Amino acid sequence: MSGILEGKRVLISGVLMESSIAFHAAKQAQEQGAEIILTAFPRPTLTERIARKLPKPTKVIELDVTNGEHLGRLADIVGEELGGLDGVVHSIGFAPQDALGGNFLNTPFESVATAMHVSAFSLKSLTMACLPLMQNGGSVVGLTFDASFAWPQYDWMGPAKAALEATSRYLARDLGKQNIRCNLISAGPLGSMAAKSIPGFDELAAVWDNRSPLEWDLKDPEPAGRGVVALLSDWFPKTTGEIIHVDGGLHAIGA
């Protein structure tokens, strides 16, 4: 029996650790029949080392999503490797330390601008860089952390994720005519590289201990990875501009 991504070609960003959602999305994509390529920044060698743990070998490309030259050459590099693309996974986010950890009121605009550029605008940048390779349509999937609420310690990453969510909706609007879907997975907190960069992350994660209807495991990124793969597949052919929660159901619980 073939997998749900059989014959698909997918670019996946953000594989930094074996505990990252992107790694599990890559692993499951390969297991479901996809041919994948990874992008990495600032340390491609780290991603190459992690990529050896995937079921099949895969190429790693250096890509700084704020660098116009990197974005400009991406389609040529990926096209030479895969011929085209059917899916893109955006798992990219960054905010300077002074934009996190309870410093919201004192964060300078320069740090906010960096967070917005890397974490939100890059969804548009990456998608447009890959667009020439998606001649037959496809699926773009990003990762968010529910921006409907103000979370403890999350500070300017909250507005950055809100911008990411809005960007996804506008991409869905403008790319639908080309049969390209754009959706997001809103995952619960995980002990990833991104989480470790947030001062006071334990306080944020503790919310799930008390309110999540389904037991939430900070050490298990596989459910979120499965969500990414599902949205990459043809099983959601008319779903776009959507945010799918993979958070144990906490988003539905008021108190």
PDB file of C-alpha atoms in Angstrom:
ATOM      1  CA  MET A   1       0.000   0.000   0.000  1.00  0.00           C
ATOM      2  CA  SER A   2       1.474   3.346  -1.054  1.00  0.00           C
ATOM      3  CA  GLY A   3       1.737   6.288   1.324  1.00  0.00           C
ATOM      4  CA  ILE A   4      -0.365   9.437   1.212  1.00  0.00           C
ATOM      5  CA  LEU A   5       2.577  11.450  -0.179  1.00  0.00           C
ATOM      6  CA  GLU A   6       3.608   8.927  -2.814  1.00  0.00           C
ATOM      7  CA  GLY A   7       5.255  10.766  -5.702  1.00  0.00           C
ATOM      8  CA  LYS A   8       5.238  14.147  -3.931  1.00  0.00           C
ATOM      9  CA  ARG A   9       8.298  16.395  -3.816  1.00  0.00           C
ATOM     10  CA  VAL A  10       8.554  18.496  -0.666  1.00  0.00           C
ATOM     11  CA  LEU A  11      10.901  21.186   0.614  1.00  0.00           C
ATOM     12  CA  ILE A  12      11.164  21.290   4.413  1.00  0.00           C
ATOM     13  CA  SER A  13      12.808  24.052   6.430  1.00  0.00           C
ATOM     14  CA  GLY A  14      13.685  24.154  10.120  1.00  0.00           C
ATOM     15  CA  VAL A  15      15.187  20.715  10.817  1.00  0.00           C
ATOM     16  CA  LEU A  16      17.499  21.689  13.685  1.00  0.00           C
ATOM     17  CA  MET A  17      17.107  18.833  16.161  1.00  0.00           C
ATOM     18  CA  GLU A  18      15.619  15.361  16.260  1.00  0.00           C
ATOM     19  CA  SER A  19      13.050  16.819  18.661  1.00  0.00           C
ATOM     20  CA  SER A  20      11.824  19.429  16.161  1.00  0.00           C
ATOM     21  CA  ILE A  21       8.440  19.207  14.453  1.00  0.00           C
ATOM     22  CA  ALA A  22      10.187  19.703  11.114  1.00  0.00           C
ATOM     23  CA  PHE A  23      12.321  16.595  11.646  1.00  0.00           C
ATOM     24  CA  HIS A  24       9.258  14.459  12.356  1.00  0.00           C
ATOM     25  CA  ALA A  25       7.436  15.963   9.384  1.00  0.00           C
ATOM     26  CA  ALA A  26      10.442  15.067   7.210  1.00  0.00           C
ATOM     27  CA  LYS A  27      10.631  11.532   8.609  1.00  0.00           C
ATOM     28  CA  GLN A  28       6.937  10.868   8.137  1.00  0.00           C
ATOM     29  CA  ALA A  29       6.935  12.483   4.691  1.00  0.00           C
ATOM     30  CA  GLN A  30       9.611  10.038   3.565  1.00  0.00           C
ATOM     31  CA  GLU A  31       7.761   7.133   5.162  1.00  0.00           C
ATOM     32  CA  GLN A  32       4.630   8.216   3.259  1.00  0.00           C
ATOM     33  CA  GLY A  33       6.431   8.171  -0.072  1.00  0.00           C
ATOM     34  CA  ALA A  34       7.673  11.740  -0.541  1.00  0.00           C
ATOM     35  CA  GLU A  35      11.001  12.819  -1.957  1.00  0.00           C
ATOM     36  CA  ILE A  36      12.273  15.660   0.220  1.00  0.00           C
ATOM     37  CA  ILE A  37      14.923  18.355   0.351  1.00  0.00           C
ATOM     38  CA  LEU A  38      15.897  20.308   3.470  1.00  0.00           C
ATOM     39  CA  THR A  39      16.930  23.923   3.995  1.00  0.00           C
ATOM     40  CA  ALA A  40      19.000  25.111   6.933  1.00  0.00           C
ATOM     41  CA  PHE A  41      20.428  28.254   8.525  1.00  0.00           C
ATOM     42  CA  PRO A  42      22.759  29.295  10.095  1.00  0.00           C
ATOM     43  CA  ARG A  43      24.435  25.894  10.480  1.00  0.00           C
ATOM     44  CA  PRO A  44      23.727  23.542   7.536  1.00  0.00           C
ATOM     45  CA  THR A  45      26.263  21.075   8.928  1.00  0.00           C
ATOM     46  CA  LEU A  46      24.063  20.627  12.011  1.00  0.00           C
ATOM     47  CA  THR A  47      21.054  19.831   9.832  1.00  0.00           C
ATOM     48  CA  GLU A  48      23.145  17.461   7.707  1.00  0.00           C
ATOM     49  CA  ARG A  49      24.078  15.565  10.870  1.00  0.00           C
ATOM     50  CA  ILE A  50      20.448  15.334  11.996  1.00  0.00           C
ATOM     51  CA  ALA A  51      19.326  14.388   8.484  1.00  0.00           C
ATOM     52  CA  ARG A  52      21.381  11.192   8.702  1.00  0.00           C
ATOM     53  CA  LYS A  53      18.749   9.924  11.135  1.00  0.00           C
ATOM     54  CA  LEU A  54      16.035  10.124   8.489  1.00  0.00           C
ATOM     55  CA  PRO A  55      14.928   6.922   6.725  1.00  0.00           C
ATOM     56  CA  LYS A  56      16.536   8.031   3.431  1.00  0.00           C
ATOM     57  CA  PRO A  57      19.433  10.339   2.504  1.00  0.00           C
ATOM     58  CA  THR A  58      18.423  13.894   1.571  1.00  0.00           C
ATOM     59  CA  LYS A  59      20.177  17.017   0.343  1.00  0.00           C
ATOM     60  CA  VAL A  60      20.514  20.041   2.643  1.00  0.00           C
ATOM     61  CA  ILE A  61      20.596  23.566   1.181  1.00  0.00           C
ATOM     62  CA  GLU A  62      21.772  26.643   3.051  1.00  0.00           C
ATOM     63  CA  LEU A  63      18.919  29.176   3.085  1.00  0.00           C
ATOM     64  CA  ASP A  64      18.687  32.437   4.996  1.00  0.00           C
ATOM     65  CA  VAL A  65      15.103  33.572   4.360  1.00  0.00           C
ATOM     66  CA  THR A  66      16.127  37.209   4.889  1.00  0.00           C
ATOM     67  CA  ASN A  67      18.782  36.985   2.160  1.00  0.00           C
ATOM     68  CA  GLY A  68      17.576  37.896  -1.326  1.00  0.00           C
ATOM     69  CA  GLU A  69      20.442  36.072  -3.030  1.00  0.00           C
ATOM     70  CA  HIS A  70      19.673  32.840  -1.185  1.00  0.00           C
ATOM     71  CA  LEU A  71      15.989  33.104  -2.098  1.00  0.00           C
ATOM     72  CA  GLY A  72      16.763  34.006  -5.695  1.00  0.00           C
ATOM     73  CA  ARG A  73      18.829  30.888  -6.348  1.00  0.00           C
ATOM     74  CA  LEU A  74      16.576  28.482  -4.429  1.00  0.00           C
ATOM     75  CA  ALA A  75      14.330  27.468  -7.343  1.00  0.00           C
ATOM     76  CA  ASP A  76      17.326  26.598  -9.534  1.00  0.00           C
ATOM     77  CA  ILE A  77      18.962  24.462  -6.841  1.00  0.00           C
ATOM     78  CA  VAL A  78      15.764  22.632  -5.887  1.00  0.00           C
ATOM     79  CA  GLY A  79      14.682  22.262  -9.497  1.00  0.00           C
ATOM     80  CA  GLU A  80      17.966  20.605 -10.384  1.00  0.00           C
ATOM     81  CA  GLU A  81      17.568  18.194  -7.462  1.00  0.00           C
ATOM     82  CA  LEU A  82      13.840  17.379  -7.591  1.00  0.00           C
ATOM     83  CA  GLY A  83      12.557  18.806 -10.879  1.00  0.00           C
ATOM     84  CA  GLY A  84       9.695  20.590  -9.158  1.00  0.00           C
ATOM     85  CA  LEU A  85       7.767  20.860  -5.895  1.00  0.00           C
ATOM     86  CA  ASP A  86       4.389  19.722  -4.627  1.00  0.00           C
ATOM     87  CA  GLY A  87       4.788  20.970  -1.064  1.00  0.00           C
ATOM     88  CA  VAL A  88       6.663  23.453   1.119  1.00  0.00           C
ATOM     89  CA  VAL A  89       6.994  23.332   4.910  1.00  0.00           C
ATOM     90  CA  HIS A  90       7.781  26.622   6.672  1.00  0.00           C
ATOM     91  CA  SER A  91       9.174  25.864  10.130  1.00  0.00           C
ATOM     92  CA  ILE A  92      11.096  29.081  10.719  1.00  0.00           C
ATOM     93  CA  GLY A  93      10.926  31.467  13.635  1.00  0.00           C
ATOM     94  CA  PHE A  94      13.280  33.707  15.544  1.00  0.00           C
ATOM     95  CA  ALA A  95      13.158  36.650  17.939  1.00  0.00           C
ATOM     96  CA  PRO A  96      16.106  38.329  19.678  1.00  0.00           C
ATOM     97  CA  GLN A  97      16.354  37.659  23.408  1.00  0.00           C
ATOM     98  CA  ASP A  98      15.159  41.160  24.300  1.00  0.00           C
ATOM     99  CA  ALA A  99      11.868  40.423  22.516  1.00  0.00           C
ATOM    100  CA  LEU A 100      11.053  37.496  24.833  1.00  0.00           C
ATOM    101  CA  GLY A 101      10.780  36.579  28.486  1.00  0.00           C
ATOM    102  CA  GLY A 102       8.639  39.386  29.881  1.00  0.00           C
ATOM    103  CA  ASN A 103      10.344  42.317  28.152  1.00  0.00           C
ATOM    104  CA  PHE A 104       7.399  43.190  25.880  1.00  0.00           C
ATOM    105  CA  LEU A 105       7.064  46.837  26.943  1.00  0.00           C
ATOM    106  CA  ASN A 106      10.769  47.566  26.550  1.00  0.00           C
ATOM    107  CA  THR A 107      11.652  45.747  23.332  1.00  0.00           C
ATOM    108  CA  PRO A 108      13.153  48.081  20.702  1.00  0.00           C
ATOM    109  CA  PHE A 109      11.651  48.176  17.237  1.00  0.00           C
ATOM    110  CA  GLU A 110      14.815  46.749  15.674  1.00  0.00           C
ATOM    111  CA  SER A 111      14.261  43.488  17.568  1.00  0.00           C
ATOM    112  CA  VAL A 112      10.550  43.465  16.726  1.00  0.00           C
ATOM    113  CA  ALA A 113      11.388  43.993  13.046  1.00  0.00           C
ATOM    114  CA  THR A 114      13.773  41.041  13.109  1.00  0.00           C
ATOM    115  CA  ALA A 115      11.119  38.803  14.684  1.00  0.00           C
ATOM    116  CA  MET A 116       8.540  39.849  12.096  1.00  0.00           C
ATOM    117  CA  HIS A 117      10.890  39.419   9.138  1.00  0.00           C
ATOM    118  CA  VAL A 118      12.182  35.978  10.087  1.00  0.00           C
ATOM    119  CA  SER A 119       8.987  34.556  11.624  1.00  0.00           C
ATOM    120  CA  ALA A 120       6.198  36.011   9.450  1.00  0.00           C
ATOM    121  CA  PHE A 121       7.300  37.746   6.245  1.00  0.00           C
ATOM    122  CA  SER A 122       9.497  34.749   5.455  1.00  0.00           C
ATOM    123  CA  LEU A 123       6.395  32.631   4.805  1.00  0.00           C
ATOM    124  CA  LYS A 124       5.662  34.853   1.830  1.00  0.00           C
ATOM    125  CA  SER A 125       9.340  35.014   0.812  1.00  0.00           C
ATOM    126  CA  LEU A 126       9.836  31.252   0.910  1.00  0.00           C
ATOM    127  CA  THR A 127       6.562  30.539  -0.877  1.00  0.00           C
ATOM    128  CA  MET A 128       7.318  32.991  -3.684  1.00  0.00           C
ATOM    129  CA  ALA A 129      10.850  31.618  -4.066  1.00  0.00           C
ATOM    130  CA  CYS A 130       9.362  28.127  -4.530  1.00  0.00           C
ATOM    131  CA  LEU A 131       6.420  29.227  -6.697  1.00  0.00           C
ATOM    132  CA  PRO A 132       8.135  28.640 -10.070  1.00  0.00           C
ATOM    133  CA  LEU A 133       8.509  24.978  -9.084  1.00  0.00           C
ATOM    134  CA  MET A 134       4.816  24.497  -8.211  1.00  0.00           C
ATOM    135  CA  GLN A 135       3.377  24.548 -11.716  1.00  0.00           C
ATOM    136  CA  ASN A 136       0.783  21.882 -10.916  1.00  0.00           C
ATOM    137  CA  GLY A 137      -0.380  23.424  -7.642  1.00  0.00           C
ATOM    138  CA  GLY A 138       0.548  22.128  -4.233  1.00  0.00           C
ATOM    139  CA  SER A 139       0.460  22.730  -0.503  1.00  0.00           C
ATOM    140  CA  VAL A 140       2.296  25.186   1.742  1.00  0.00           C
ATOM    141  CA  VAL A 141       2.239  24.344   5.459  1.00  0.00           C
ATOM    142  CA  GLY A 142       3.539  26.576   8.240  1.00  0.00           C
ATOM    143  CA  LEU A 143       3.778  26.253  12.008  1.00  0.00           C
ATOM    144  CA  THR A 144       2.230  28.645  14.498  1.00  0.00           C
ATOM    145  CA  PHE A 145       1.575  28.892  18.211  1.00  0.00           C
ATOM    146  CA  ASP A 146      -2.012  30.046  18.708  1.00  0.00           C
ATOM    147  CA  ALA A 147      -1.880  33.837  18.333  1.00  0.00           C
ATOM    148  CA  SER A 148      -5.432  34.297  19.625  1.00  0.00           C
ATOM    149  CA  PHE A 149      -4.051  34.743  23.138  1.00  0.00           C
ATOM    150  CA  ALA A 150      -1.317  36.600  24.995  1.00  0.00           C
ATOM    151  CA  TRP A 151       0.945  33.896  26.410  1.00  0.00           C
ATOM    152  CA  PRO A 152       3.312  34.295  29.380  1.00  0.00           C
ATOM    153  CA  GLN A 153       6.926  34.944  28.347  1.00  0.00           C
ATOM    154  CA  TYR A 154       6.143  34.734  24.619  1.00  0.00           C
ATOM    155  CA  ASP A 155       6.015  38.501  24.146  1.00  0.00           C
ATOM    156  CA  TRP A 156       6.803  39.714  20.596  1.00  0.00           C
ATOM    157  CA  MET A 157       6.701  36.221  19.151  1.00  0.00           C
ATOM    158  CA  GLY A 158       2.945  36.451  19.776  1.00  0.00           C
ATOM    159  CA  PRO A 159       2.426  39.382  17.373  1.00  0.00           C
ATOM    160  CA  ALA A 160       4.902  37.740  14.989  1.00  0.00           C
ATOM    161  CA  LYS A 161       2.780  34.570  14.954  1.00  0.00           C
ATOM    162  CA  ALA A 162      -0.358  36.681  14.497  1.00  0.00           C
ATOM    163  CA  ALA A 163       1.324  38.217  11.451  1.00  0.00           C
ATOM    164  CA  LEU A 164       2.260  34.724  10.237  1.00  0.00           C
ATOM    165  CA  GLU A 165      -1.360  33.606  10.532  1.00  0.00           C
ATOM    166  CA  ALA A 166      -2.588  36.647   8.596  1.00  0.00           C
ATOM    167  CA  THR A 167       0.116  36.130   5.952  1.00  0.00           C
ATOM    168  CA  SER A 168      -1.045  32.549   5.473  1.00  0.00           C
ATOM    169  CA  ARG A 169      -4.611  33.703   4.864  1.00  0.00           C
ATOM    170  CA  TYR A 170      -3.527  36.257   2.267  1.00  0.00           C
ATOM    171  CA  LEU A 171      -1.323  33.701   0.514  1.00  0.00           C
ATOM    172  CA  ALA A 172      -4.310  31.343   0.455  1.00  0.00           C
ATOM    173  CA  ARG A 173      -6.363  34.125  -1.150  1.00  0.00           C
ATOM    174  CA  ASP A 174      -3.822  35.028  -3.821  1.00  0.00           C
ATOM    175  CA  LEU A 175      -2.489  31.571  -4.706  1.00  0.00           C
ATOM    176  CA  GLY A 176      -5.770  29.664  -4.791  1.00  0.00           C
ATOM    177  CA  LYS A 177      -6.173  30.412  -8.484  1.00  0.00           C
ATOM    178  CA  GLN A 178      -2.969  28.426  -9.022  1.00  0.00           C
ATOM    179  CA  ASN A 179      -4.363  25.532  -6.963  1.00  0.00           C
ATOM    180  CA  ILE A 180      -1.883  26.183  -4.163  1.00  0.00           C
ATOM    181  CA  ARG A 181      -3.210  25.720  -0.635  1.00  0.00           C
ATOM    182  CA  CYS A 182      -1.688  27.480   2.363  1.00  0.00           C
ATOM    183  CA  ASN A 183      -2.458  26.254   5.881  1.00  0.00           C
ATOM    184  CA  LEU A 184      -0.926  26.266   9.339  1.00  0.00           C
ATOM    185  CA  ILE A 185      -0.528  23.752  12.136  1.00  0.00           C
ATOM    186  CA  SER A 186      -0.956  25.301  15.587  1.00  0.00           C
ATOM    187  CA  ALA A 187       0.980  22.960  17.845  1.00  0.00           C
ATOM    188  CA  GLY A 188       1.102  22.834  21.606  1.00  0.00           C
ATOM    189  CA  PRO A 189       4.409  23.568  23.381  1.00  0.00           C
ATOM    190  CA  LEU A 190       7.300  21.217  22.684  1.00  0.00           C
ATOM    191  CA  GLY A 191      10.831  20.971  24.034  1.00  0.00           C
ATOM    192  CA  SER A 192      12.359  22.063  20.737  1.00  0.00           C
ATOM    193  CA  MET A 193      15.240  24.396  19.964  1.00  0.00           C
ATOM    194  CA  ALA A 194      12.734  27.246  19.583  1.00  0.00           C
ATOM    195  CA  ALA A 195      11.245  26.542  23.027  1.00  0.00           C
ATOM    196  CA  LYS A 196      14.649  26.507  24.683  1.00  0.00           C
ATOM    197  CA  SER A 197      15.230  30.056  23.437  1.00  0.00           C
ATOM    198  CA  ILE A 198      12.208  31.373  25.380  1.00  0.00           C
ATOM    199  CA  PRO A 199      13.057  32.476  28.942  1.00  0.00           C
ATOM    200  CA  GLY A 200      10.478  31.055  31.361  1.00  0.00           C
ATOM    201  CA  PHE A 201       9.212  28.471  28.847  1.00  0.00           C
ATOM    202  CA  ASP A 202       8.245  26.113  31.692  1.00  0.00           C
ATOM    203  CA  GLU A 203       5.654  28.608  32.922  1.00  0.00           C
ATOM    204  CA  LEU A 204       4.026  28.686  29.500  1.00  0.00           C
ATOM    205  CA  ALA A 205       4.097  24.906  29.079  1.00  0.00           C
ATOM    206  CA  ALA A 206       2.542  24.343  32.523  1.00  0.00           C
ATOM    207  CA  VAL A 207      -0.767  25.663  31.175  1.00  0.00           C
ATOM    208  CA  TRP A 208      -1.148  22.372  29.289  1.00  0.00           C
ATOM    209  CA  ASP A 209      -0.754  20.322  32.472  1.00  0.00           C
ATOM    210  CA  ASN A 210      -3.914  21.854  33.883  1.00  0.00           C
ATOM    211  CA  ARG A 211      -6.164  22.571  30.917  1.00  0.00           C
ATOM    212  CA  SER A 212      -5.477  20.235  28.005  1.00  0.00           C
ATOM    213  CA  PRO A 213      -8.353  17.721  27.492  1.00  0.00           C
ATOM    214  CA  LEU A 214      -5.938  15.216  25.948  1.00  0.00           C
ATOM    215  CA  GLU A 215      -2.717  14.477  27.794  1.00  0.00           C
ATOM    216  CA  TRP A 216       0.041  16.578  26.235  1.00  0.00           C
ATOM    217  CA  ASP A 217       3.624  15.353  26.013  1.00  0.00           C
ATOM    218  CA  LEU A 218       6.269  18.067  25.631  1.00  0.00           C
ATOM    219  CA  LYS A 219       8.685  15.437  24.326  1.00  0.00           C
ATOM    220  CA  ASP A 220       6.497  14.126  21.508  1.00  0.00           C
ATOM    221  CA  PRO A 221       6.524  16.200  18.276  1.00  0.00           C
ATOM    222  CA  GLU A 222       5.158  13.324  16.205  1.00  0.00           C
ATOM    223  CA  PRO A 223       1.460  14.365  16.348  1.00  0.00           C
ATOM    224  CA  ALA A 224       2.320  17.812  14.987  1.00  0.00           C
ATOM    225  CA  GLY A 225       4.512  16.216  12.317  1.00  0.00           C
ATOM    226  CA  ARG A 226       1.598  14.004  11.295  1.00  0.00           C
ATOM    227  CA  GLY A 227      -0.592  17.101  10.988  1.00  0.00           C
ATOM    228  CA  VAL A 228       1.923  18.682   8.623  1.00  0.00           C
ATOM    229  CA  VAL A 229       2.031  15.561   6.456  1.00  0.00           C
ATOM    230  CA  ALA A 230      -1.767  15.367   6.351  1.00  0.00           C
ATOM    231  CA  LEU A 231      -1.995  18.938   5.058  1.00  0.00           C
ATOM    232  CA  LEU A 232       0.703  18.232   2.464  1.00  0.00           C
ATOM    233  CA  SER A 233      -1.333  15.309   1.154  1.00  0.00           C
ATOM    234  CA  ASP A 234      -4.284  15.272  -1.242  1.00  0.00           C
ATOM    235  CA  TRP A 235      -6.621  14.396   1.619  1.00  0.00           C
ATOM    236  CA  PHE A 236      -7.333  18.119   2.186  1.00  0.00           C
ATOM    237  CA  PRO A 237      -7.901  19.160  -1.455  1.00  0.00           C
ATOM    238  CA  LYS A 238     -10.230  22.097  -0.710  1.00  0.00           C
ATOM    239  CA  THR A 239      -8.820  23.317   2.609  1.00  0.00           C
ATOM    240  CA  THR A 240      -6.844  26.556   2.537  1.00  0.00           C
ATOM    241  CA  GLY A 241      -6.358  29.561   4.791  1.00  0.00           C
ATOM    242  CA  GLU A 242      -6.970  27.239   7.743  1.00  0.00           C
ATOM    243  CA  ILE A 243      -5.270  26.739  11.102  1.00  0.00           C
ATOM    244  CA  ILE A 244      -5.400  23.138  12.333  1.00  0.00           C
ATOM    245  CA  HIS A 245      -4.779  22.769  16.062  1.00  0.00           C
ATOM    246  CA  VAL A 246      -2.602  19.914  17.238  1.00  0.00           C
ATOM    247  CA  ASP A 247      -2.525  20.977  20.873  1.00  0.00           C
ATOM    248  CA  GLY A 248      -4.404  18.336  22.831  1.00  0.00           C
ATOM    249  CA  GLY A 249      -7.571  20.434  22.502  1.00  0.00           C
ATOM    250  CA  LEU A 250      -6.470  23.230  24.822  1.00  0.00           C
ATOM    251  CA  HIS A 251      -7.561  25.910  22.298  1.00  0.00           C
ATOM    252  CA  ALA A 252     -11.183  24.866  22.910  1.00  0.00           C
ATOM    253  CA  ILE A 253     -11.069  25.165  26.700  1.00  0.00           C
ATOM    254  CA  GLY A 254     -11.845  28.485  28.419  1.00  0.00           C
ATOM    255  CA  ALA A 255     -10.647  27.696  31.937  1.00  0.00           C
TER     256      ALA A 255
END
